[in-house]
Amino acid sequence: MTSKITLFQHGTGAMIVPGLFDGTIDIQELLTHGDTGIGSGDGLDGESIINNGTPLLIRGDGSVTIADDHFTVPFVNAHFAAYSTINNIQINDFQSLGNYIFKHHQYQNILFSVKLHGQFEWVKTRSVFKQSKPYPSLVATAKSEKRFESQHLSGTVIAYYYPDAFSKFAVGGFHAHFISDDQSIGGHLMNFSGFNGDLGIQKFKKLDLELPIDNADYLNHDFKNDDIEAAINQAERES
Amino acid sequence: MTSKITLFQHGTGAMIVPGLFDGTIDIQELLTHGDTGIGSGDGLDGESIINNGTPLLIRGDGSVTIADDHFTVPFVNAHFAAYSTINNIQINDFQSLGNYIFKHHQYQNILFSVKLHGQFEWVKTRSVFKQSKPYPSLVATAKSEKRFESQHLSGTVIAYYYPDAFSKFAVGGFHAHFISDDQSIGGHLMNFSGFNGDLGIQKFKKLDLELPIDNADYLNHDFKNDDIEAAINQAERES
């Protein structure tokens, strides 16, 4: 079992940029690495979030289902939750969350996870539709993404922070997914406002990274002409 | 125990660039992660190589000693050797080694180790002297490095290859250290010619990365103004 100071990562952000979307780890195996996590889906079939051991998939049409044991994902993070939690905190928006954390913790250069659970005044998420081979690039896929908004709801944010030195193979900075308690809205978190609830932070000493070394498309790809960081930033940040 | 498909890394290349040279893992602990490896030394006190479970330190003056259990290193790779070996191969130089491997294996996007053992017509290595706090940068430290050459000798090269997506936190491409069988010359391998012997290759599926999260200098440092990749390239490649 992966320890509570270990963050598991399967796949890389660099893979996703040119369209290497094959799922290469299934949910059953993924759950051996954590009860908490966020990731993509096979062929970029939606956005996934594992909360308290339950793997949920938010598809391009916004529908939320429990991901099947055999569902596969190309790029995912997971860990076993052991958050240090502060209760009844107010956070204005996504930007303020980072400001708050770095004001109180010297975590700029380490890997950590953040979990928010409570009430939100407003949440904006997005998801993407399953693509077919030959897969388009990440930026082209993002053009057909759907965005979702909701007000006055309760829900959970699970996020990971990677220092900038990791920006080519993960998402540098924060990467967050959301699911509402009633599962009416979820996906990749673009922004939120007016959070009031519990903030959990869990820092890691180790990164356990697994590469899809049996995937022919991954082995064959020439990454030289992919501008990894620019594409991740374009696709991951709100425009 | 770390498995034979796992590469262990403690620290990052990004740390070394601005002079974060504190040793943060000792040899005793390091040997639990592998019987084979290469790394630096506390304060950049020489270049280290672990060969068949023996940790050797090649200091700035070229002297070779067995590293003490309590000797610490800031940045190191290790793994348990399980190489696939081709015997009696001829390789002209460092560049040809890469050409040979990528001609025969689709390993551009994966992590692997290379071990050469046999006869060399010529070998060029270098090592660095222990620095004192406040530590200079990597590039400044490299200015006082010593270079060593020898001809007609037998020895061992241990190298690791990281794909370019890892270039900010490790050494992208090949990073190799050398030790001669008689321990008369060793250190960071700059180049060689006329190799004739055994070539071992071991690929990894997993990277087990450990960050020095209890080191105050690491936590405090602002990496924003460090040009990590340029500095690593300048210090690691032969000028």
Short mmCIF file of C-alpha atoms in Angstrom, two decimals:
data_model
loop_
_atom_site.label_atom_id
_atom_site.label_comp_id
_atom_site.label_asym_id
_atom_site.label_seq_id
_atom_site.Cartn_x
_atom_site.Cartn_y
_atom_site.Cartn_z
CA MET A 1 0.00 0.00 0.00
CA THR A 2 1.15 3.49 -0.84
CA SER A 3 1.85 5.46 2.33
CA LYS A 4 0.20 8.70 3.39
CA ILE A 5 3.29 10.73 2.50
CA THR A 6 3.20 9.47 -1.10
CA LEU A 7 1.46 10.99 -4.11
CA PHE A 8 0.79 8.55 -6.94
CA GLN A 9 0.82 9.73 -10.56
CA HIS A 10 0.14 7.61 -13.62
CA GLY A 11 1.02 9.11 -17.01
CA THR A 12 2.31 12.61 -17.68
CA GLY A 13 0.88 15.98 -18.67
CA ALA A 14 3.27 15.92 -21.62
CA MET A 15 1.42 12.88 -23.02
CA ILE A 16 -1.93 14.60 -23.04
CA VAL A 17 -0.76 17.63 -25.05
CA PRO A 18 -0.28 15.91 -28.46
CA GLY A 19 -3.31 13.62 -27.96
CA LEU A 20 -1.93 10.47 -26.30
CA PHE A 21 -5.32 9.81 -24.69
CA ASP A 22 -5.32 6.00 -24.35
CA GLY A 23 -6.35 4.88 -20.89
CA THR A 24 -3.43 2.89 -19.46
CA ILE A 25 -4.48 2.23 -15.86
CA ASP A 26 -7.88 0.96 -14.78
CA ILE A 27 -9.93 2.14 -11.82
CA GLN A 28 -9.49 -1.12 -9.92
CA GLU A 29 -5.70 -0.77 -9.98
CA LEU A 30 -5.88 2.98 -9.40
CA LEU A 31 -7.79 2.47 -6.16
CA THR A 32 -4.87 0.44 -4.79
CA HIS A 33 -2.90 3.73 -4.91
CA GLY A 34 -5.43 5.93 -3.12
CA ASP A 35 -8.93 6.68 -1.90
CA THR A 36 -8.71 10.25 -3.18
CA GLY A 37 -7.72 11.57 -6.58
CA ILE A 38 -8.42 13.39 -9.83
CA GLY A 39 -7.79 12.43 -13.43
CA SER A 40 -8.98 12.28 -17.00
CA GLY A 41 -10.69 9.40 -18.83
CA ASP A 42 -9.86 7.03 -21.71
CA GLY A 43 -9.95 9.12 -24.91
CA LEU A 44 -10.49 12.15 -22.62
CA ASP A 45 -13.91 10.71 -21.81
CA GLY A 46 -14.81 13.17 -19.08
CA GLU A 47 -13.11 14.23 -15.86
CA SER A 48 -12.74 11.87 -12.91
CA ILE A 49 -12.66 12.46 -9.17
CA ILE A 50 -12.16 9.89 -6.40
CA ASN A 51 -13.69 11.05 -3.14
CA ASN A 52 -13.68 8.84 -0.03
CA GLY A 53 -12.88 5.82 -2.19
CA THR A 54 -15.70 6.36 -4.72
CA PRO A 55 -14.50 6.96 -8.30
CA LEU A 56 -16.87 9.34 -10.12
CA LEU A 57 -16.81 10.28 -13.78
CA ILE A 58 -18.21 13.59 -15.01
CA ARG A 59 -18.77 13.22 -18.75
CA GLY A 60 -18.79 15.90 -21.46
CA ASP A 61 -22.59 16.25 -21.19
CA GLY A 62 -22.28 16.89 -17.45
CA SER A 63 -23.71 13.53 -16.36
CA VAL A 64 -22.13 11.95 -13.26
CA THR A 65 -21.68 8.19 -12.86
CA ILE A 66 -19.60 5.85 -10.76
CA ALA A 67 -16.64 4.77 -12.88
CA ASP A 68 -16.55 1.05 -13.60
CA ASP A 69 -13.62 -1.04 -12.29
CA HIS A 70 -12.50 -1.57 -15.88
CA PHE A 71 -12.73 2.08 -16.96
CA THR A 72 -9.24 3.30 -17.84
CA VAL A 73 -7.54 6.68 -17.56
CA PRO A 74 -4.42 8.11 -19.26
CA PHE A 75 -3.34 10.66 -16.63
CA VAL A 76 -4.31 10.65 -12.97
CA ASN A 77 -3.20 11.48 -9.42
CA ALA A 78 -4.26 9.59 -6.31
CA HIS A 79 -3.28 9.31 -2.65
CA PHE A 80 -4.59 8.02 0.66
CA ALA A 81 -6.28 10.88 2.48
CA ALA A 82 -4.72 12.06 5.75
CA TYR A 83 -5.50 15.77 5.56
CA SER A 84 -4.81 18.28 8.33
CA THR A 85 -8.11 20.10 8.41
CA ILE A 86 -9.13 23.60 9.47
CA ASN A 87 -12.88 23.93 10.02
CA ASN A 88 -15.19 26.82 9.22
CA ILE A 89 -12.88 28.80 6.98
CA GLN A 90 -13.98 31.40 4.39
CA ILE A 91 -12.21 31.56 1.04
CA ASN A 92 -13.25 34.05 -1.63
CA ASP A 93 -12.12 32.23 -4.78
CA PHE A 94 -9.52 29.88 -6.31
CA GLN A 95 -6.82 32.57 -6.33
CA SER A 96 -7.45 33.32 -2.64
CA LEU A 97 -7.06 29.62 -1.80
CA GLY A 98 -3.47 29.67 -3.06
CA ASN A 99 -2.77 32.98 -1.32
CA TYR A 100 -4.08 31.60 1.97
CA ILE A 101 -2.04 28.41 1.78
CA PHE A 102 1.26 30.07 0.84
CA LYS A 103 0.75 32.76 3.50
CA HIS A 104 0.50 30.08 6.19
CA HIS A 105 2.74 27.30 4.82
CA GLN A 106 6.12 27.21 3.12
CA TYR A 107 4.89 24.76 0.52
CA GLN A 108 5.96 26.46 -2.75
CA ASN A 109 8.54 23.76 -3.48
CA ILE A 110 6.73 20.66 -2.32
CA LEU A 111 3.90 18.47 -3.52
CA PHE A 112 0.63 18.66 -1.61
CA SER A 113 -3.09 18.06 -1.90
CA VAL A 114 -5.94 20.35 -0.88
CA LYS A 115 -9.47 19.26 -0.09
CA LEU A 116 -12.34 21.69 0.41
CA HIS A 117 -15.72 20.56 1.62
CA GLY A 118 -18.58 22.89 2.42
CA GLN A 119 -20.83 25.53 0.90
CA PHE A 120 -20.04 27.45 -2.27
CA GLU A 121 -21.84 30.58 -3.50
CA TRP A 122 -20.85 29.81 -7.09
CA VAL A 123 -18.89 27.13 -8.91
CA LYS A 124 -17.75 26.88 -12.53
CA THR A 125 -16.53 23.57 -13.94
CA ARG A 126 -15.93 22.02 -17.33
CA SER A 127 -15.69 18.61 -18.90
CA VAL A 128 -14.75 17.19 -22.28
CA PHE A 129 -16.27 14.65 -24.67
CA LYS A 130 -14.69 11.30 -25.53
CA GLN A 131 -12.49 11.61 -28.60
CA SER A 132 -11.85 9.01 -31.29
CA LYS A 133 -8.59 7.94 -32.88
CA PRO A 134 -6.68 9.51 -34.45
CA TYR A 135 -6.94 11.70 -31.35
CA PRO A 136 -6.84 15.49 -31.73
CA SER A 137 -4.49 17.55 -29.55
CA LEU A 138 -5.42 18.70 -26.04
CA VAL A 139 -5.96 22.26 -27.23
CA ALA A 140 -8.23 21.10 -30.11
CA THR A 141 -10.19 18.85 -27.72
CA ALA A 142 -10.68 21.71 -25.28
CA LYS A 143 -12.48 23.70 -28.00
CA SER A 144 -15.50 21.39 -27.74
CA GLU A 145 -15.54 21.32 -23.93
CA LYS A 146 -18.73 22.11 -22.04
CA ARG A 147 -18.82 24.49 -19.09
CA PHE A 148 -21.17 24.21 -16.15
CA GLU A 149 -22.13 26.71 -13.45
CA SER A 150 -24.17 26.45 -10.29
CA GLN A 151 -24.99 28.66 -7.31
CA HIS A 152 -25.58 28.03 -3.61
CA LEU A 153 -24.45 24.43 -3.43
CA SER A 154 -22.43 22.14 -1.21
CA GLY A 155 -19.59 20.10 -2.60
CA THR A 156 -16.00 18.93 -2.56
CA VAL A 157 -12.86 20.19 -4.28
CA ILE A 158 -9.85 17.89 -4.56
CA ALA A 159 -6.69 19.59 -5.81
CA TYR A 160 -2.99 18.87 -6.22
CA TYR A 161 -0.14 21.34 -6.25
CA TYR A 162 3.09 20.67 -8.15
CA PRO A 163 6.09 23.04 -7.99
CA ASP A 164 7.13 24.63 -11.26
CA ALA A 165 10.04 22.18 -11.76
CA PHE A 166 7.35 19.55 -12.52
CA SER A 167 5.46 21.66 -15.05
CA LYS A 168 6.41 19.62 -18.12
CA PHE A 169 5.17 16.29 -16.92
CA ALA A 170 2.38 17.31 -14.57
CA VAL A 171 0.21 20.40 -14.25
CA GLY A 172 2.45 22.99 -12.53
CA GLY A 173 0.64 24.89 -9.77
CA PHE A 174 -2.87 23.81 -8.74
CA HIS A 175 -5.01 21.30 -10.61
CA ALA A 176 -8.49 20.82 -9.12
CA HIS A 177 -11.67 18.87 -9.77
CA PHE A 178 -15.09 19.38 -8.15
CA ILE A 179 -18.15 17.32 -7.31
CA SER A 180 -21.30 18.64 -5.66
CA ASP A 181 -22.78 16.64 -2.77
CA ASP A 182 -25.92 15.91 -4.83
CA GLN A 183 -23.75 15.00 -7.87
CA SER A 184 -25.66 17.52 -10.02
CA ILE A 185 -22.45 19.26 -11.15
CA GLY A 186 -18.77 18.34 -11.31
CA GLY A 187 -15.66 18.27 -13.47
CA HIS A 188 -12.48 20.24 -13.84
CA LEU A 189 -12.74 23.24 -11.48
CA MET A 190 -12.34 26.54 -13.30
CA ASN A 191 -13.24 28.86 -10.42
CA PHE A 192 -15.49 29.29 -7.42
CA SER A 193 -16.61 32.05 -5.08
CA GLY A 194 -17.78 32.35 -1.50
CA PHE A 195 -16.54 29.09 0.01
CA ASN A 196 -17.38 28.44 3.66
CA GLY A 197 -16.36 25.10 5.15
CA ASP A 198 -13.43 22.83 5.85
CA LEU A 199 -9.97 23.14 4.29
CA GLY A 200 -7.74 20.08 4.38
CA ILE A 201 -4.05 20.14 3.39
CA GLN A 202 -1.83 17.06 3.05
CA LYS A 203 1.82 17.33 2.10
CA PHE A 204 3.83 14.60 0.45
CA LYS A 205 7.47 13.62 0.75
CA LYS A 206 7.38 11.18 -2.16
CA LEU A 207 6.06 11.04 -5.70
CA ASP A 208 5.39 7.56 -7.06
CA LEU A 209 5.28 8.08 -10.82
CA GLU A 210 4.30 5.36 -13.28
CA LEU A 211 4.82 5.66 -17.04
CA PRO A 212 2.74 3.76 -19.65
CA ILE A 213 5.76 1.87 -20.99
CA ASP A 214 3.61 -0.73 -22.76
CA ASN A 215 1.64 1.82 -24.81
CA ALA A 216 2.99 1.92 -28.39
CA ASP A 217 1.67 5.43 -29.11
CA TYR A 218 3.53 6.75 -26.07
CA LEU A 219 6.77 4.98 -26.96
CA ASN A 220 6.60 6.13 -30.60
CA HIS A 221 5.74 9.77 -30.03
CA ASP A 222 8.31 12.48 -30.69
CA PHE A 223 7.67 15.18 -28.08
CA LYS A 224 10.25 17.58 -29.53
CA ASN A 225 7.74 19.80 -31.33
CA ASP A 226 5.08 19.85 -28.60
CA ASP A 227 5.05 23.03 -26.55
CA ILE A 228 4.01 21.15 -23.41
CA GLU A 229 3.89 23.93 -20.86
CA ALA A 230 2.08 26.43 -23.09
CA ALA A 231 -0.56 23.86 -24.07
CA ILE A 232 -1.15 22.70 -20.49
CA ASN A 233 -1.49 26.28 -19.35
CA GLN A 234 -3.88 27.12 -22.18
CA ALA A 235 -6.06 24.09 -21.51
CA GLU A 236 -5.92 24.12 -17.71
CA ARG A 237 -6.46 27.80 -16.94
CA GLU A 238 -9.62 29.75 -17.39
CA SER A 239 -9.54 31.92 -20.49
CA MET B 1 12.35 -2.92 -0.97
CA THR B 2 12.20 -0.97 -4.17
CA SER B 3 11.44 -3.29 -7.08
CA LYS B 4 13.58 -3.83 -10.15
CA ILE B 5 11.23 -1.75 -12.31
CA THR B 6 11.64 1.28 -10.04
CA LEU B 7 14.17 4.09 -10.26
CA PHE B 8 14.75 5.95 -7.00
CA GLN B 9 15.60 9.67 -7.03
CA HIS B 10 16.29 11.82 -3.99
CA GLY B 11 16.36 15.60 -4.52
CA THR B 12 16.04 17.42 -7.84
CA GLY B 13 18.35 18.90 -10.44
CA ALA B 14 16.54 22.20 -9.92
CA MET B 15 17.85 22.30 -6.32
CA ILE B 16 21.46 22.01 -7.37
CA VAL B 17 21.38 24.94 -9.81
CA PRO B 18 21.10 27.79 -7.24
CA GLY B 19 23.39 26.04 -4.72
CA LEU B 20 21.08 23.98 -2.51
CA PHE B 21 23.90 21.54 -1.78
CA ASP B 22 22.96 20.21 1.68
CA GLY B 23 23.12 16.44 1.87
CA THR B 24 19.61 15.25 2.81
CA ILE B 25 19.85 11.46 2.52
CA ASP B 26 22.64 9.36 3.98
CA ILE B 27 24.37 6.42 2.33
CA GLN B 28 22.87 3.90 4.74
CA GLU B 29 19.33 4.91 3.76
CA LEU B 30 20.26 5.30 0.11
CA LEU B 31 21.44 1.68 -0.06
CA THR B 32 17.92 0.54 0.93
CA HIS B 33 16.82 1.96 -2.46
CA GLY B 34 19.44 0.28 -4.62
CA ASP B 35 22.76 -1.47 -5.07
CA THR B 36 23.60 0.68 -8.09
CA GLY B 37 23.52 4.45 -8.48
CA ILE B 38 25.16 7.81 -9.08
CA GLY B 39 24.95 11.09 -7.21
CA SER B 40 26.65 14.12 -5.79
CA GLY B 41 27.94 14.70 -2.22
CA ASP B 42 27.10 16.98 0.70
CA GLY B 43 28.22 20.50 -0.27
CA LEU B 44 29.03 19.02 -3.70
CA ASP B 45 31.85 17.10 -2.00
CA GLY B 46 32.80 14.98 -5.00
CA GLU B 47 30.88 12.62 -7.25
CA SER B 48 29.48 9.33 -5.99
CA ILE B 49 28.90 5.99 -7.68
CA ILE B 50 27.37 2.85 -6.19
CA ASN B 51 28.54 -0.27 -7.99
CA ASN B 52 27.51 -3.77 -6.85
CA GLY B 53 26.40 -2.34 -3.50
CA THR B 54 29.65 -0.47 -2.78
CA PRO B 55 29.24 3.33 -2.48
CA LEU B 56 32.37 5.12 -3.74
CA LEU B 57 33.15 8.81 -3.53
CA ILE B 58 35.46 10.50 -6.04
CA ARG B 59 36.55 13.79 -4.47
CA GLY B 60 37.64 17.02 -6.17
CA ASP B 61 41.31 15.98 -5.93
CA GLY B 62 40.52 12.71 -7.71
CA SER B 63 40.93 10.49 -4.63
CA VAL B 64 38.55 7.55 -4.36
CA THR B 65 37.18 6.30 -1.02
CA ILE B 66 34.30 4.18 0.17
CA ALA B 67 31.57 6.56 1.32
CA ASP B 68 30.76 6.30 5.02
CA ASP B 69 27.25 5.20 6.08
CA HIS B 70 26.66 8.68 7.48
CA PHE B 71 27.90 10.58 4.42
CA THR B 72 24.98 12.53 2.93
CA VAL B 73 24.09 13.53 -0.61
CA PRO B 74 21.72 16.20 -1.97
CA PHE B 75 20.83 14.64 -5.34
CA VAL B 76 21.14 10.98 -6.26
CA ASN B 77 19.67 8.13 -8.30
CA ALA B 78 19.71 4.47 -7.29
CA HIS B 79 18.09 1.19 -8.28
CA PHE B 80 18.49 -2.54 -7.86
CA ALA B 81 20.45 -3.89 -10.80
CA ALA B 82 18.67 -6.30 -13.17
CA TYR B 83 20.30 -5.34 -16.46
CA SER B 84 19.73 -7.12 -19.76
CA THR B 85 23.30 -7.49 -20.92
CA ILE B 86 24.90 -7.80 -24.37
CA ASN B 87 28.46 -9.09 -24.20
CA ASN B 88 31.48 -8.11 -26.29
CA ILE B 89 30.12 -4.98 -27.85
CA GLN B 90 32.20 -2.13 -29.30
CA ILE B 91 31.11 1.47 -28.75
CA ASN B 92 33.13 4.38 -30.09
CA ASP B 93 32.17 7.12 -27.64
CA PHE B 94 29.39 8.55 -25.43
CA GLN B 95 27.42 9.87 -28.41
CA SER B 96 27.57 6.46 -30.11
CA LEU B 97 26.22 4.81 -26.96
CA GLY B 98 23.00 6.83 -27.25
CA ASN B 99 22.79 6.21 -30.99
CA TYR B 100 23.18 2.46 -30.47
CA ILE B 101 20.51 2.27 -27.75
CA PHE B 102 17.89 4.34 -29.60
CA LYS B 103 18.54 2.44 -32.83
CA HIS B 104 17.71 -0.85 -31.09
CA HIS B 105 15.17 0.23 -28.44
CA GLN B 106 12.19 2.59 -28.46
CA TYR B 107 13.26 4.11 -25.16
CA GLN B 108 13.18 7.85 -25.95
CA ASN B 109 10.21 8.44 -23.65
CA ILE B 110 11.05 6.14 -20.78
CA LEU B 111 13.46 6.04 -17.87
CA PHE B 112 16.31 3.55 -18.06
CA SER B 113 19.78 2.82 -16.77
CA VAL B 114 22.86 1.79 -18.72
CA LYS B 115 25.87 -0.04 -17.34
CA LEU B 116 29.08 -0.53 -19.28
CA HIS B 117 31.86 -2.74 -18.01
CA GLY B 118 34.98 -3.52 -19.94
CA GLN B 119 38.03 -1.94 -21.59
CA PHE B 120 38.24 1.72 -22.56
CA GLU B 121 40.90 3.28 -24.81
CA TRP B 122 40.39 6.67 -23.18
CA VAL B 123 38.18 8.12 -20.45
CA LYS B 124 37.65 11.73 -19.33
CA THR B 125 35.94 12.47 -16.01
CA ARG B 126 35.61 15.37 -13.64
CA SER B 127 34.86 16.02 -10.01
CA VAL B 128 34.19 19.05 -7.82
CA PHE B 129 35.48 20.27 -4.45
CA LYS B 130 33.35 20.56 -1.33
CA GLN B 131 31.83 24.03 -1.07
CA SER B 132 31.08 26.04 2.07
CA LYS B 133 27.98 27.97 2.99
CA PRO B 134 26.77 30.28 1.65
CA TYR B 135 27.00 27.88 -1.28
CA PRO B 136 27.83 29.25 -4.75
CA SER B 137 25.68 28.29 -7.74
CA LEU B 138 26.25 25.08 -9.71
CA VAL B 139 27.77 27.00 -12.61
CA ALA B 140 30.17 28.87 -10.26
CA THR B 141 31.13 25.61 -8.52
CA ALA B 142 31.83 23.95 -11.86
CA LYS B 143 34.48 26.61 -12.62
CA SER B 144 36.81 25.09 -9.99
CA GLU B 145 36.17 21.49 -11.07
CA LYS B 146 39.11 19.19 -11.83
CA ARG B 147 39.24 17.01 -14.93
CA PHE B 148 40.93 13.65 -15.15
CA GLU B 149 41.96 11.54 -18.14
CA SER B 150 43.32 8.04 -18.50
CA GLN B 151 44.09 5.63 -21.33
CA HIS B 152 43.90 1.86 -21.74
CA LEU B 153 41.97 1.01 -18.61
CA SER B 154 39.12 -1.20 -17.50
CA GLY B 155 36.18 0.23 -15.64
CA THR B 156 32.46 0.72 -15.17
CA VAL B 157 30.04 3.37 -16.38
CA ILE B 158 26.68 3.72 -14.66
CA ALA B 159 24.26 6.05 -16.42
CA TYR B 160 20.60 7.09 -16.24
CA TYR B 161 18.45 8.42 -19.05
CA TYR B 162 15.53 10.78 -18.41
CA PRO B 163 13.18 11.92 -21.19
CA ASP B 164 13.09 15.64 -21.89
CA ALA B 165 9.83 16.13 -19.93
CA PHE B 166 11.92 15.55 -16.77
CA SER B 167 14.66 18.04 -17.67
CA LYS B 168 13.80 20.61 -15.01
CA PHE B 169 14.01 18.34 -12.02
CA ALA B 170 16.53 15.76 -13.19
CA VAL B 171 19.25 15.75 -15.82
CA GLY B 172 17.40 15.34 -19.15
CA GLY B 173 19.12 12.83 -21.44
CA PHE B 174 22.06 10.77 -20.15
CA HIS B 175 23.85 11.38 -16.85
CA ALA B 176 26.82 9.06 -16.26
CA HIS B 177 29.52 8.43 -13.68
CA PHE B 178 32.64 6.28 -14.07
CA ILE B 179 34.96 4.25 -11.86
CA SER B 180 38.00 2.33 -13.07
CA ASP B 181 38.46 -1.23 -11.80
CA ASP B 182 41.66 -0.21 -9.96
CA GLN B 183 39.88 2.90 -8.56
CA SER B 184 42.65 5.13 -9.95
CA ILE B 185 40.17 7.38 -11.79
CA GLY B 186 36.47 8.13 -11.50
CA GLY B 187 33.83 10.84 -11.32
CA HIS B 188 31.29 12.44 -13.61
CA LEU B 189 31.83 10.94 -17.08
CA MET B 190 32.52 13.59 -19.72
CA ASN B 191 33.42 11.28 -22.59
CA PHE B 192 35.17 8.07 -23.52
CA SER B 193 36.48 6.32 -26.62
CA GLY B 194 37.06 2.78 -27.76
CA PHE B 195 34.86 0.81 -25.38
CA ASN B 196 34.90 -2.98 -25.73
CA GLY B 197 32.92 -5.02 -23.22
CA ASP B 198 29.45 -5.59 -21.80
CA LEU B 199 26.50 -3.25 -22.22
CA GLY B 200 23.63 -3.62 -19.75
CA ILE B 201 20.28 -1.84 -20.15
CA GLN B 202 17.51 -1.80 -17.53
CA LYS B 203 14.23 0.00 -18.14
CA PHE B 204 11.96 1.31 -15.42
CA LYS B 205 8.21 1.61 -15.22
CA LYS B 206 8.22 3.68 -12.03
CA LEU B 207 10.05 6.65 -10.61
CA ASP B 208 10.13 6.86 -6.82
CA LEU B 209 11.00 10.51 -6.15
CA GLU B 210 11.73 11.87 -2.68
CA LEU B 211 11.93 15.60 -1.93
CA PRO B 212 13.94 17.08 0.99
CA ILE B 213 10.84 18.55 2.64
CA ASP B 214 12.60 19.04 5.99
CA ASN B 215 15.42 21.17 4.55
CA ALA B 216 14.76 24.85 5.30
CA ASP B 217 16.95 26.15 2.45
CA TYR B 218 14.96 24.07 -0.02
CA LEU B 219 11.60 25.19 1.36
CA ASN B 220 12.65 28.86 1.39
CA HIS B 221 14.21 29.07 -2.05
CA ASP B 222 12.46 30.98 -4.83
CA PHE B 223 13.26 29.09 -8.04
CA LYS B 224 11.57 31.65 -10.31
CA ASN B 225 14.78 33.33 -11.43
CA ASP B 226 16.88 30.18 -11.84
CA ASP B 227 17.26 29.07 -15.43
CA ILE B 228 17.31 25.41 -14.42
CA GLU B 229 17.62 23.71 -17.77
CA ALA B 230 20.31 26.03 -19.14
CA ALA B 231 22.41 25.68 -15.98
CA ILE B 232 22.11 21.89 -15.87
CA ASN B 233 23.04 21.67 -19.52
CA GLN B 234 26.02 23.99 -19.06
CA ALA B 235 27.31 22.06 -16.04
CA GLU B 236 26.54 18.54 -17.27
CA ARG B 237 27.74 18.65 -20.86
CA GLU B 238 31.31 18.87 -22.01
CA SER B 239 32.20 22.37 -23.11
#
